[in-house]
PDB file of C-alpha atoms in Angstrom:
ATOM      1  CA  UNK U   1      23.542  62.209  68.866  1.00 71.00           C
ATOM      2  CA  UNK U   2      23.483  58.497  67.324  1.00 77.00           C
ATOM      3  CA  UNK U   3      20.622  56.935  66.063  1.00 90.00           C
ATOM      4  CA  UNK U   4      20.829  52.999  67.494  1.00 95.00           C
ATOM      5  CA  UNK U   5      19.929  51.476  64.060  1.00 95.00           C
ATOM      6  CA  UNK U   6      19.839  47.053  64.202  1.00 97.00           C
ATOM      7  CA  UNK U   7      20.977  45.007  62.278  1.00 97.00           C
ATOM      8  CA  UNK U   8      19.878  40.896  60.558  1.00 96.00           C
ATOM      9  CA  UNK U   9      21.323  38.913  58.216  1.00 97.00           C
ATOM     10  CA  UNK U  10      19.984  35.721  57.455  1.00 97.00           C
ATOM     11  CA  UNK U  11      23.585  34.228  56.856  1.00 97.00           C
ATOM     12  CA  UNK U  12      22.890  34.045  60.978  1.00 98.00           C
ATOM     13  CA  UNK U  13      20.322  32.243  63.203  1.00 96.00           C
ATOM     14  CA  UNK U  14      17.317  35.075  63.835  1.00 93.00           C
ATOM     15  CA  UNK U  15      17.318  36.064  67.198  1.00 89.00           C
ATOM     16  CA  UNK U  16      15.866  32.776  69.449  1.00 82.00           C
ATOM     17  CA  UNK U  17      14.470  36.247  72.377  1.00 89.00           C
ATOM     18  CA  UNK U  18      13.273  39.310  72.127  1.00 94.00           C
ATOM     19  CA  UNK U  19      16.838  40.852  70.607  1.00 95.00           C
ATOM     20  CA  UNK U  20      18.764  41.828  67.734  1.00 97.00           C
ATOM     21  CA  UNK U  21      21.152  40.517  66.025  1.00 98.00           C
ATOM     22  CA  UNK U  22      23.428  42.732  66.280  1.00 98.00           C
ATOM     23  CA  UNK U  23      23.093  46.895  66.590  1.00 98.00           C
ATOM     24  CA  UNK U  24      24.574  49.203  65.544  1.00 97.00           C
ATOM     25  CA  UNK U  25      25.542  52.792  67.204  1.00 96.00           C
ATOM     26  CA  UNK U  26      27.508  55.301  65.565  1.00 93.00           C
ATOM     27  CA  UNK U  27      30.508  53.590  65.190  1.00 93.00           C
ATOM     28  CA  UNK U  28      30.585  50.917  66.621  1.00 97.00           C
ATOM     29  CA  UNK U  29      29.060  47.866  66.214  1.00 98.00           C
ATOM     30  CA  UNK U  30      27.507  45.040  68.413  1.00 98.00           C
ATOM     31  CA  UNK U  31      26.731  41.367  68.589  1.00 98.00           C
ATOM     32  CA  UNK U  32      24.256  39.523  70.124  1.00 98.00           C
ATOM     33  CA  UNK U  33      25.857  36.430  72.092  1.00 98.00           C
ATOM     34  CA  UNK U  34      25.990  33.558  68.934  1.00 98.00           C
ATOM     35  CA  UNK U  35      25.938  30.066  69.636  1.00 98.00           C
ATOM     36  CA  UNK U  36      27.116  27.365  67.638  1.00 98.00           C
ATOM     37  CA  UNK U  37      23.398  27.389  65.146  1.00 97.00           C
ATOM     38  CA  UNK U  38      23.893  25.976  61.515  1.00 97.00           C
ATOM     39  CA  UNK U  39      21.950  28.953  60.041  1.00 97.00           C
ATOM     40  CA  UNK U  40      20.862  26.671  56.979  1.00 96.00           C
ATOM     41  CA  UNK U  41      19.057  24.311  58.559  1.00 96.00           C
ATOM     42  CA  UNK U  42      19.154  25.688  62.207  1.00 95.00           C
ATOM     43  CA  UNK U  43      20.057  22.759  63.296  1.00 96.00           C
ATOM     44  CA  UNK U  44      22.919  23.729  66.938  1.00 97.00           C
ATOM     45  CA  UNK U  45      26.386  21.680  65.798  1.00 96.00           C
ATOM     46  CA  UNK U  46      27.230  19.641  68.168  1.00 90.00           C
ATOM     47  CA  UNK U  47      31.010  18.434  67.425  1.00 86.00           C
ATOM     48  CA  UNK U  48      33.917  18.169  69.672  1.00 96.00           C
ATOM     49  CA  UNK U  49      35.145  22.831  70.778  1.00 98.00           C
ATOM     50  CA  UNK U  50      36.132  22.969  68.122  1.00 98.00           C
ATOM     51  CA  UNK U  51      33.847  22.859  65.223  1.00 98.00           C
ATOM     52  CA  UNK U  52      31.161  25.363  68.306  1.00 98.00           C
ATOM     53  CA  UNK U  53      33.679  28.095  68.150  1.00 98.00           C
ATOM     54  CA  UNK U  54      34.174  27.813  64.344  1.00 98.00           C
ATOM     55  CA  UNK U  55      30.936  27.831  63.969  1.00 98.00           C
ATOM     56  CA  UNK U  56      29.842  30.929  66.687  1.00 98.00           C
ATOM     57  CA  UNK U  57      32.344  32.600  64.643  1.00 98.00           C
ATOM     58  CA  UNK U  58      30.978  32.291  61.377  1.00 98.00           C
ATOM     59  CA  UNK U  59      27.841  33.590  63.218  1.00 98.00           C
ATOM     60  CA  UNK U  60      29.657  36.586  63.974  1.00 98.00           C
ATOM     61  CA  UNK U  61      31.266  37.343  60.901  1.00 98.00           C
ATOM     62  CA  UNK U  62      28.263  37.029  58.842  1.00 98.00           C
ATOM     63  CA  UNK U  63      26.256  39.726  60.841  1.00 98.00           C
ATOM     64  CA  UNK U  64      29.206  41.369  60.859  1.00 98.00           C
ATOM     65  CA  UNK U  65      29.552  41.377  57.372  1.00 97.00           C
ATOM     66  CA  UNK U  66      26.234  42.662  57.087  1.00 97.00           C
ATOM     67  CA  UNK U  67      26.693  45.876  58.822  1.00 96.00           C
ATOM     68  CA  UNK U  68      29.352  46.507  56.057  1.00 95.00           C
ATOM     69  CA  UNK U  69      32.479  44.665  58.544  1.00 96.00           C
ATOM     70  CA  UNK U  70      34.903  42.623  58.850  1.00 96.00           C
ATOM     71  CA  UNK U  71      36.870  40.503  61.946  1.00 97.00           C
ATOM     72  CA  UNK U  72      40.079  42.337  61.274  1.00 95.00           C
ATOM     73  CA  UNK U  73      37.225  45.684  62.799  1.00 96.00           C
ATOM     74  CA  UNK U  74      36.719  43.804  65.835  1.00 98.00           C
ATOM     75  CA  UNK U  75      38.159  45.540  68.843  1.00 97.00           C
ATOM     76  CA  UNK U  76      36.266  43.402  72.516  1.00 98.00           C
ATOM     77  CA  UNK U  77      34.817  40.393  72.676  1.00 98.00           C
ATOM     78  CA  UNK U  78      34.390  38.042  75.570  1.00 98.00           C
ATOM     79  CA  UNK U  79      33.792  34.679  74.719  1.00 98.00           C
ATOM     80  CA  UNK U  80      31.187  32.633  77.596  1.00 98.00           C
ATOM     81  CA  UNK U  81      32.843  28.402  77.667  1.00 98.00           C
ATOM     82  CA  UNK U  82      30.958  25.915  79.948  1.00 98.00           C
ATOM     83  CA  UNK U  83      34.025  24.350  80.703  1.00 98.00           C
ATOM     84  CA  UNK U  84      37.384  26.053  80.725  1.00 98.00           C
ATOM     85  CA  UNK U  85      39.278  22.650  80.109  1.00 98.00           C
ATOM     86  CA  UNK U  86      38.010  23.723  76.584  1.00 98.00           C
ATOM     87  CA  UNK U  87      40.316  27.549  77.046  1.00 98.00           C
ATOM     88  CA  UNK U  88      43.115  26.136  74.710  1.00 98.00           C
ATOM     89  CA  UNK U  89      41.018  24.439  72.482  1.00 98.00           C
ATOM     90  CA  UNK U  90      38.711  27.401  72.177  1.00 98.00           C
ATOM     91  CA  UNK U  91      42.219  29.711  71.551  1.00 97.00           C
ATOM     92  CA  UNK U  92      43.275  27.418  68.815  1.00 97.00           C
ATOM     93  CA  UNK U  93      40.335  28.635  65.938  1.00 98.00           C
ATOM     94  CA  UNK U  94      39.555  31.456  68.091  1.00 98.00           C
ATOM     95  CA  UNK U  95      43.204  32.464  66.683  1.00 97.00           C
ATOM     96  CA  UNK U  96      41.828  31.483  62.866  1.00 97.00           C
ATOM     97  CA  UNK U  97      39.613  34.394  62.398  1.00 98.00           C
ATOM     98  CA  UNK U  98      41.690  37.073  64.824  1.00 96.00           C
ATOM     99  CA  UNK U  99      45.106  38.033  63.588  1.00 81.00           C
ATOM    100  CA  UNK U 100      47.546  40.125  64.895  1.00 87.00           C
ATOM    101  CA  UNK U 101      46.272  42.715  67.092  1.00 93.00           C
ATOM    102  CA  UNK U 102      44.033  40.025  68.044  1.00 96.00           C
ATOM    103  CA  UNK U 103      40.797  42.404  69.741  1.00 98.00           C
ATOM    104  CA  UNK U 104      40.961  42.630  73.421  1.00 98.00           C
ATOM    105  CA  UNK U 105      39.198  40.053  75.016  1.00 98.00           C
ATOM    106  CA  UNK U 106      37.780  38.273  78.152  1.00 98.00           C
ATOM    107  CA  UNK U 107      37.259  35.316  78.665  1.00 98.00           C
ATOM    108  CA  UNK U 108      34.288  33.448  81.222  1.00 98.00           C
ATOM    109  CA  UNK U 109      33.379  29.876  82.396  1.00 98.00           C
ATOM    110  CA  UNK U 110      29.465  30.891  82.933  1.00 98.00           C
ATOM    111  CA  UNK U 111      27.298  26.996  84.396  1.00 98.00           C
ATOM    112  CA  UNK U 112      25.011  27.248  81.382  1.00 97.00           C
ATOM    113  CA  UNK U 113      24.316  27.957  78.307  1.00 97.00           C
ATOM    114  CA  UNK U 114      21.126  28.503  76.278  1.00 94.00           C
ATOM    115  CA  UNK U 115      20.736  25.367  74.831  1.00 94.00           C
ATOM    116  CA  UNK U 116      22.672  23.476  76.289  1.00 96.00           C
ATOM    117  CA  UNK U 117      25.805  24.731  74.780  1.00 97.00           C
ATOM    118  CA  UNK U 118      29.901  25.073  74.842  1.00 98.00           C
ATOM    119  CA  UNK U 119      31.110  28.454  74.176  1.00 98.00           C
ATOM    120  CA  UNK U 120      29.519  31.621  73.348  1.00 98.00           C
ATOM    121  CA  UNK U 121      30.544  34.780  71.614  1.00 98.00           C
ATOM    122  CA  UNK U 122      29.975  37.605  71.012  1.00 98.00           C
ATOM    123  CA  UNK U 123      31.774  40.702  70.086  1.00 98.00           C
ATOM    124  CA  UNK U 124      31.787  44.254  69.389  1.00 98.00           C
ATOM    125  CA  UNK U 125      33.622  46.725  66.300  1.00 98.00           C
ATOM    126  CA  UNK U 126      34.844  49.509  65.132  1.00 96.00           C
ATOM    127  CA  UNK U 127      33.831  49.801  61.335  1.00 92.00           C
ATOM    128  CA  UNK U 128      37.245  51.791  60.057  1.00 77.00           C
ATOM    129  CA  UNK U 129      39.583  50.288  61.782  1.00 59.00           C
ATOM    130  CA  UNK U 130      41.414  47.251  60.714  1.00 53.00           C
ATOM    131  CA  UNK U 131      43.691  45.321  61.502  1.00 49.00           C
ATOM    132  CA  UNK U 132      47.069  47.236  62.754  1.00 45.00           C
ATOM    133  CA  UNK U 133      44.954  50.275  63.646  1.00 39.00           C
ATOM    134  CA  UNK U 134      46.556  51.156  67.361  1.00 39.00           C
ATOM    135  CA  UNK U 135      49.089  49.649  67.115  1.00 37.00           C
ATOM    136  CA  UNK U 136      52.201  50.581  70.050  1.00 37.00           C
ATOM    137  CA  UNK U 137      55.396  52.379  70.440  1.00 31.00           C
ATOM    138  CA  UNK U 138      55.415  48.696  72.256  1.00 37.00           C
ATOM    139  CA  UNK U 139      53.669  46.907  68.658  1.00 43.00           C
ATOM    140  CA  UNK U 140      51.339  44.639  69.551  1.00 48.00           C
ATOM    141  CA  UNK U 141      50.639  43.387  73.150  1.00 50.00           C
ATOM    142  CA  UNK U 142      47.930  40.952  72.267  1.00 54.00           C
ATOM    143  CA  UNK U 143      50.198  37.953  72.713  1.00 58.00           C
ATOM    144  CA  UNK U 144      50.059  37.085  68.938  1.00 57.00           C
ATOM    145  CA  UNK U 145      53.866  37.127  68.815  1.00 55.00           C
ATOM    146  CA  UNK U 146      54.640  40.617  66.678  1.00 52.00           C
TER     147      UNK U 146
END
């Protein structure tokens, strides 16, 4: 039987509701959705969507690091966007954080996000399964060209 364990770090924004920054359960880590809040100042990054995406991913990264994992161990993400027209700009930044093979991903447009930000990102990681793990016989298949 697996125990459920809360993950918390000061290097990412504190939860703004009744939830944990992340939960470790068995071999997996599930992060809560991260919006572009600077954990040092508590302010929302209001610059362009690339800056919001970068801040959200830095928050995910900080939480995973607190759990002993890295971005290369992320197996699935969900990206919530306010405007699907930001798809390409989000992808530009997203690709910097997830080299091939990129994790599985869902990206959906939503009517509204907390604090009216433009993006929110959550992740599932499998520590111990880093970059290159699980490359199929065909290699890649993640859209990164490898």
